[in-house]
Coordinates of C-alpha atoms in Angstrom, one line a residue:
M958 CA -32.4 42.4 -29.9
A959 CA -36.3 42.4 -29.9
G960 CA -38.1 39.1 -29.5
G961 CA -35.4 37.7 -27.3
G962 CA -34.1 35.1 -29.8
A963 CA -30.7 33.5 -29.8
A964 CA -27.9 35.6 -31.1
P965 CA -26.7 34.4 -34.6
G966 CA -24.1 31.8 -34.4
S967 CA -24.7 30.8 -30.7
A968 CA -25.9 27.4 -29.5
P969 CA -29.5 27.0 -28.7
R970 CA -30.2 27.1 -25.0
V971 CA -31.9 24.2 -23.3
P972 CA -34.4 25.6 -20.7
L973 CA -33.6 24.4 -17.1
R974 CA -37.1 23.2 -16.7
A975 CA -37.0 21.0 -19.9
L976 CA -33.7 19.6 -18.7
L977 CA -35.0 18.7 -15.2
R978 CA -38.1 17.1 -16.9
A979 CA -35.7 14.9 -19.1
V980 CA -33.6 14.0 -16.0
N981 CA -36.7 13.1 -14.0
A982 CA -38.0 10.9 -16.9
L983 CA -34.8 9.0 -17.0
L984 CA -34.9 8.5 -13.1
R985 CA -38.3 7.0 -13.4
Q986 CA -37.4 4.4 -16.0
R987 CA -37.3 0.9 -14.5
R988 CA -34.8 -0.5 -16.9
H989 CA -32.2 1.8 -15.4
R990 CA -33.1 1.4 -11.9
A991 CA -30.3 -0.9 -10.9
A992 CA -27.5 1.3 -12.4
L993 CA -29.1 4.4 -10.9
A994 CA -29.3 2.7 -7.5
V995 CA -25.5 2.1 -7.6
L996 CA -24.9 5.8 -8.4
K997 CA -27.2 7.0 -5.6
G998 CA -25.5 4.5 -3.2
F999 CA -22.1 6.2 -4.1
R1000 CA -23.7 9.6 -3.3
N1001 CA -25.1 8.4 0.0
G1002 CA -21.9 6.8 1.0
A1003 CA -20.0 10.0 0.4
V1004 CA -22.4 12.1 2.1
Y1005 CA -22.9 9.9 5.2
G1006 CA -19.2 9.3 5.5
A1007 CA -18.5 12.9 5.7
K1008 CA -21.3 13.6 8.2
I1009 CA -20.2 11.1 10.8
R1010 CA -16.4 11.6 10.3
A1011 CA -16.1 15.4 10.3
P1012 CA -17.6 16.0 13.8
H1013 CA -15.6 13.1 15.2
A1014 CA -12.4 14.2 13.6
L1015 CA -13.0 17.8 14.8
V1016 CA -13.5 16.8 18.4
M1017 CA -10.7 14.3 18.5
T1018 CA -8.2 16.5 16.7
F1019 CA -8.7 19.6 18.9
L1020 CA -8.7 17.5 22.1
F1021 CA -5.7 15.3 21.5
R1022 CA -3.6 16.5 18.5
S1023 CA -0.9 19.0 18.8
G1024 CA 0.3 21.4 16.0
S1025 CA -0.8 24.5 14.3
L1026 CA -4.5 25.2 13.4
R1027 CA -3.6 24.7 9.7
E1028 CA -2.1 21.3 10.5
K1029 CA -5.2 20.4 12.6
L1030 CA -7.7 21.6 9.9
K1031 CA -5.7 19.6 7.2
S1032 CA -5.9 16.6 9.4
I1033 CA -9.7 16.9 9.8
A1034 CA -10.1 17.4 6.2
Q1035 CA -8.0 14.4 5.3
A1036 CA -9.8 12.1 7.7
T1037 CA -13.2 13.3 6.5
Y1038 CA -12.2 12.8 2.8
T1039 CA -10.8 9.3 3.4
H1040 CA -13.9 8.2 5.3
S1041 CA -16.3 9.7 2.8
R1042 CA -14.4 8.2 -0.2
N1043 CA -14.1 4.8 1.2
L1044 CA -17.7 4.5 2.2
A1045 CA -18.7 5.7 -1.2
Y1046 CA -16.5 3.3 -3.0
F1047 CA -17.7 0.4 -0.8
V1048 CA -21.5 1.2 -1.4
F1049 CA -20.8 1.6 -5.1
T1050 CA -18.9 -1.9 -5.1
Y1051 CA -21.5 -3.6 -3.0
K1052 CA -24.6 -2.5 -4.9
G1053 CA -22.9 -3.0 -8.2
L1054 CA -22.0 -6.5 -7.4
M1055 CA -25.4 -7.3 -6.0
A1056 CA -27.0 -6.0 -9.3
L1057 CA -24.6 -8.1 -11.2
Q1058 CA -25.2 -11.4 -9.3
S1059 CA -29.1 -10.8 -9.5
W1060 CA -28.8 -10.3 -13.2
L1061 CA -26.6 -13.4 -13.7
Q1062 CA -28.7 -15.8 -11.6
G1063 CA -32.1 -14.1 -12.2
K1064 CA -32.9 -13.7 -8.5
K1065 CA -31.5 -12.4 -5.2
I1066 CA -30.2 -15.0 -2.6
P1067 CA -28.6 -14.4 0.8
F1068 CA -25.2 -15.4 -0.3
H1069 CA -25.0 -12.5 -2.7
S1070 CA -24.9 -10.0 0.0
F1071 CA -22.1 -11.8 1.9
F1072 CA -20.0 -12.3 -1.1
A1073 CA -20.4 -8.7 -2.5
A1074 CA -19.7 -7.2 0.9
C1075 CA -16.6 -9.5 1.3
I1076 CA -15.2 -8.3 -2.0
G1077 CA -16.0 -4.6 -1.1
G1078 CA -14.4 -5.0 2.2
W1079 CA -11.2 -6.5 0.8
L1080 CA -10.9 -4.0 -2.0
V1081 CA -12.0 -0.7 -0.1
F1082 CA -11.3 -1.4 3.7
G1083 CA -8.4 -3.9 3.3
E1084 CA -5.6 -1.4 4.0
N1085 CA -4.8 -1.3 7.7
N1086 CA -5.0 2.4 8.6
P1087 CA -6.5 4.4 11.4
I1088 CA -9.8 5.3 9.6
N1089 CA -10.4 1.7 8.3
S1090 CA -9.5 0.2 11.7
Q1091 CA -12.1 2.3 13.5
I1092 CA -14.7 1.4 10.9
V1093 CA -14.0 -2.3 11.1
M1094 CA -14.0 -2.2 14.9
Y1095 CA -17.1 -0.3 15.0
L1096 CA -18.8 -3.0 12.8
L1097 CA -17.4 -5.9 14.8
S1098 CA -18.9 -4.8 18.0
R1099 CA -22.4 -4.6 16.4
I1100 CA -21.8 -7.9 14.6
L1101 CA -21.1 -9.6 17.9
F1102 CA -24.3 -8.2 19.3
G1103 CA -26.3 -9.2 16.1
L1104 CA -25.0 -12.7 16.0
S1105 CA -25.9 -13.2 19.7
R1106 CA -29.4 -12.0 19.2
L1107 CA -29.7 -14.2 16.1
A1108 CA -28.4 -17.3 18.1
V1109 CA -31.2 -16.7 20.7
E1110 CA -33.8 -16.2 18.0
K1111 CA -32.9 -19.4 16.0
G1112 CA -32.8 -21.4 19.3
Y1113 CA -29.1 -22.2 19.1
V1114 CA -28.7 -20.4 22.5
P1115 CA -31.4 -20.5 25.2
Q1116 CA -33.1 -17.3 26.1
P1117 CA -31.3 -15.9 29.2
K1118 CA -33.5 -15.8 32.2
Q1119 CA -32.0 -12.5 33.2
D1120 CA -30.7 -9.5 31.3
P1121 CA -27.0 -10.5 30.4
F1122 CA -26.1 -6.8 29.7
P1123 CA -24.8 -5.9 33.2
L1124 CA -22.5 -8.9 33.1
L1125 CA -21.3 -7.9 29.5
A1126 CA -20.7 -4.3 30.7
A1127 CA -18.6 -5.4 33.7
L1128 CA -16.5 -7.6 31.5
V1129 CA -15.9 -5.2 28.7
W1130 CA -14.9 -2.4 31.2
G1131 CA -12.7 -4.8 33.3
T1132 CA -11.0 -6.0 30.2
V1133 CA -10.3 -2.7 28.6
L1134 CA -8.9 -1.2 31.8
W1135 CA -6.7 -4.2 32.3
L1136 CA -5.4 -3.9 28.8
F1137 CA -4.9 -0.1 29.1
E1138 CA -3.0 -0.5 32.4
Y1139 CA -0.7 -3.3 31.5
H1140 CA -0.8 -3.8 27.6
R1141 CA -1.9 -0.5 26.3
Q1142 CA 0.1 -0.9 23.1
T1143 CA -2.4 -3.5 22.0
L1144 CA -5.2 -0.8 22.0
Q1145 CA -6.3 1.3 19.1
P1146 CA -4.4 4.7 19.2
S1147 CA -7.5 6.9 19.5
L1148 CA -8.8 4.8 22.4
Q1149 CA -5.3 5.0 24.1
A1150 CA -5.4 8.8 23.8
S1151 CA -9.0 9.0 25.3
M1152 CA -8.0 6.7 28.3
T1153 CA -4.8 8.6 28.9
Y1154 CA -6.7 11.9 29.1
L1155 CA -9.2 10.1 31.6
Y1156 CA -6.9 8.1 33.7
D1157 CA -3.4 9.1 33.5
D1158 CA -3.7 12.9 33.1
S1159 CA -6.1 13.1 36.1
D1160 CA -3.1 12.1 38.3
V1161 CA -1.1 15.2 37.4
W1162 CA -1.6 18.8 38.5
H1163 CA 0.4 21.7 39.9
D1164 CA -2.2 24.2 40.9
I1165 CA -5.9 25.4 40.4
S1166 CA -5.1 26.1 36.7
D1167 CA -4.3 22.7 35.6
F1168 CA -6.5 21.0 38.3
L1169 CA -9.8 22.7 37.2
I1170 CA -9.5 24.9 34.2
Y1171 CA -6.9 23.0 32.0
N1172 CA -6.0 19.4 31.7
K1173 CA -2.3 20.6 31.4
R1174 CA -0.6 23.8 32.0
P1175 CA -0.2 26.0 28.9
A1176 CA 3.1 25.7 27.2
S1177 CA 4.0 29.4 28.0
E1178 CA 4.0 28.6 31.7

C-alpha cells in the first residue's frame, strides 16, 4: 500500500522511540521514585543472586556431586534460581518496608533499616535450607568483623596495639579443623565436602593415577 499507512481495521502502532520516551519520562518523575526503587531493587537482587550463585554452584556441583550431567545441570539451575529469587524477594521487601516507614513517619531513622531487614530475613530466609544457610553464615562472619570494628571506633573496646588478625586466623583454623576431625556433623555440608576432599581424600591412593591425576580412581577401574 502506498504511503505506508496502517492496514484498515488494524490497531495503530506505537513507535518504539515514542514508547521509550514515555517510559523514561515516567522514570524521571520524583513522585514515583520510591516505588520504582523497590522494583529496581527486585531486579538487582535477581541479577546479583544469579551472578554469584551460578559460578559457585557450577564448581561445587562438578567437584563434589555425583550423578548424570542432566542431574548436575538441574541442580545448578535450581540453586541459582533459589538464590536469585530469594535475594530479589528480600530486596523488594526491605526497600518496600523502608519506603513505607519513611512515608508513615515522615523521615528515615536507623531503626527502620533494622526492622525492615528483620522482617525480610524472617519471611525470605527463615527456611533452613542449604542456600539460606550459606547466605546467613556468610553474613554472620562479616557482621562479627563489622561489629568488632564498630566497637573500636566507638571506644567500647581499646584500639589493639598489634594487629589481631594473626591470632584470629589461628583460632579460626584451629577450631574448624578440630570440629572437622572430631565433630564434623556440626559443620555445614558443603564445608564438610571441601574439607573431606582436602584432608581425608589426600590419605588414599593406589598408584600414580589417583595420586597425581585424579583424586579417586575412575569407577570403570
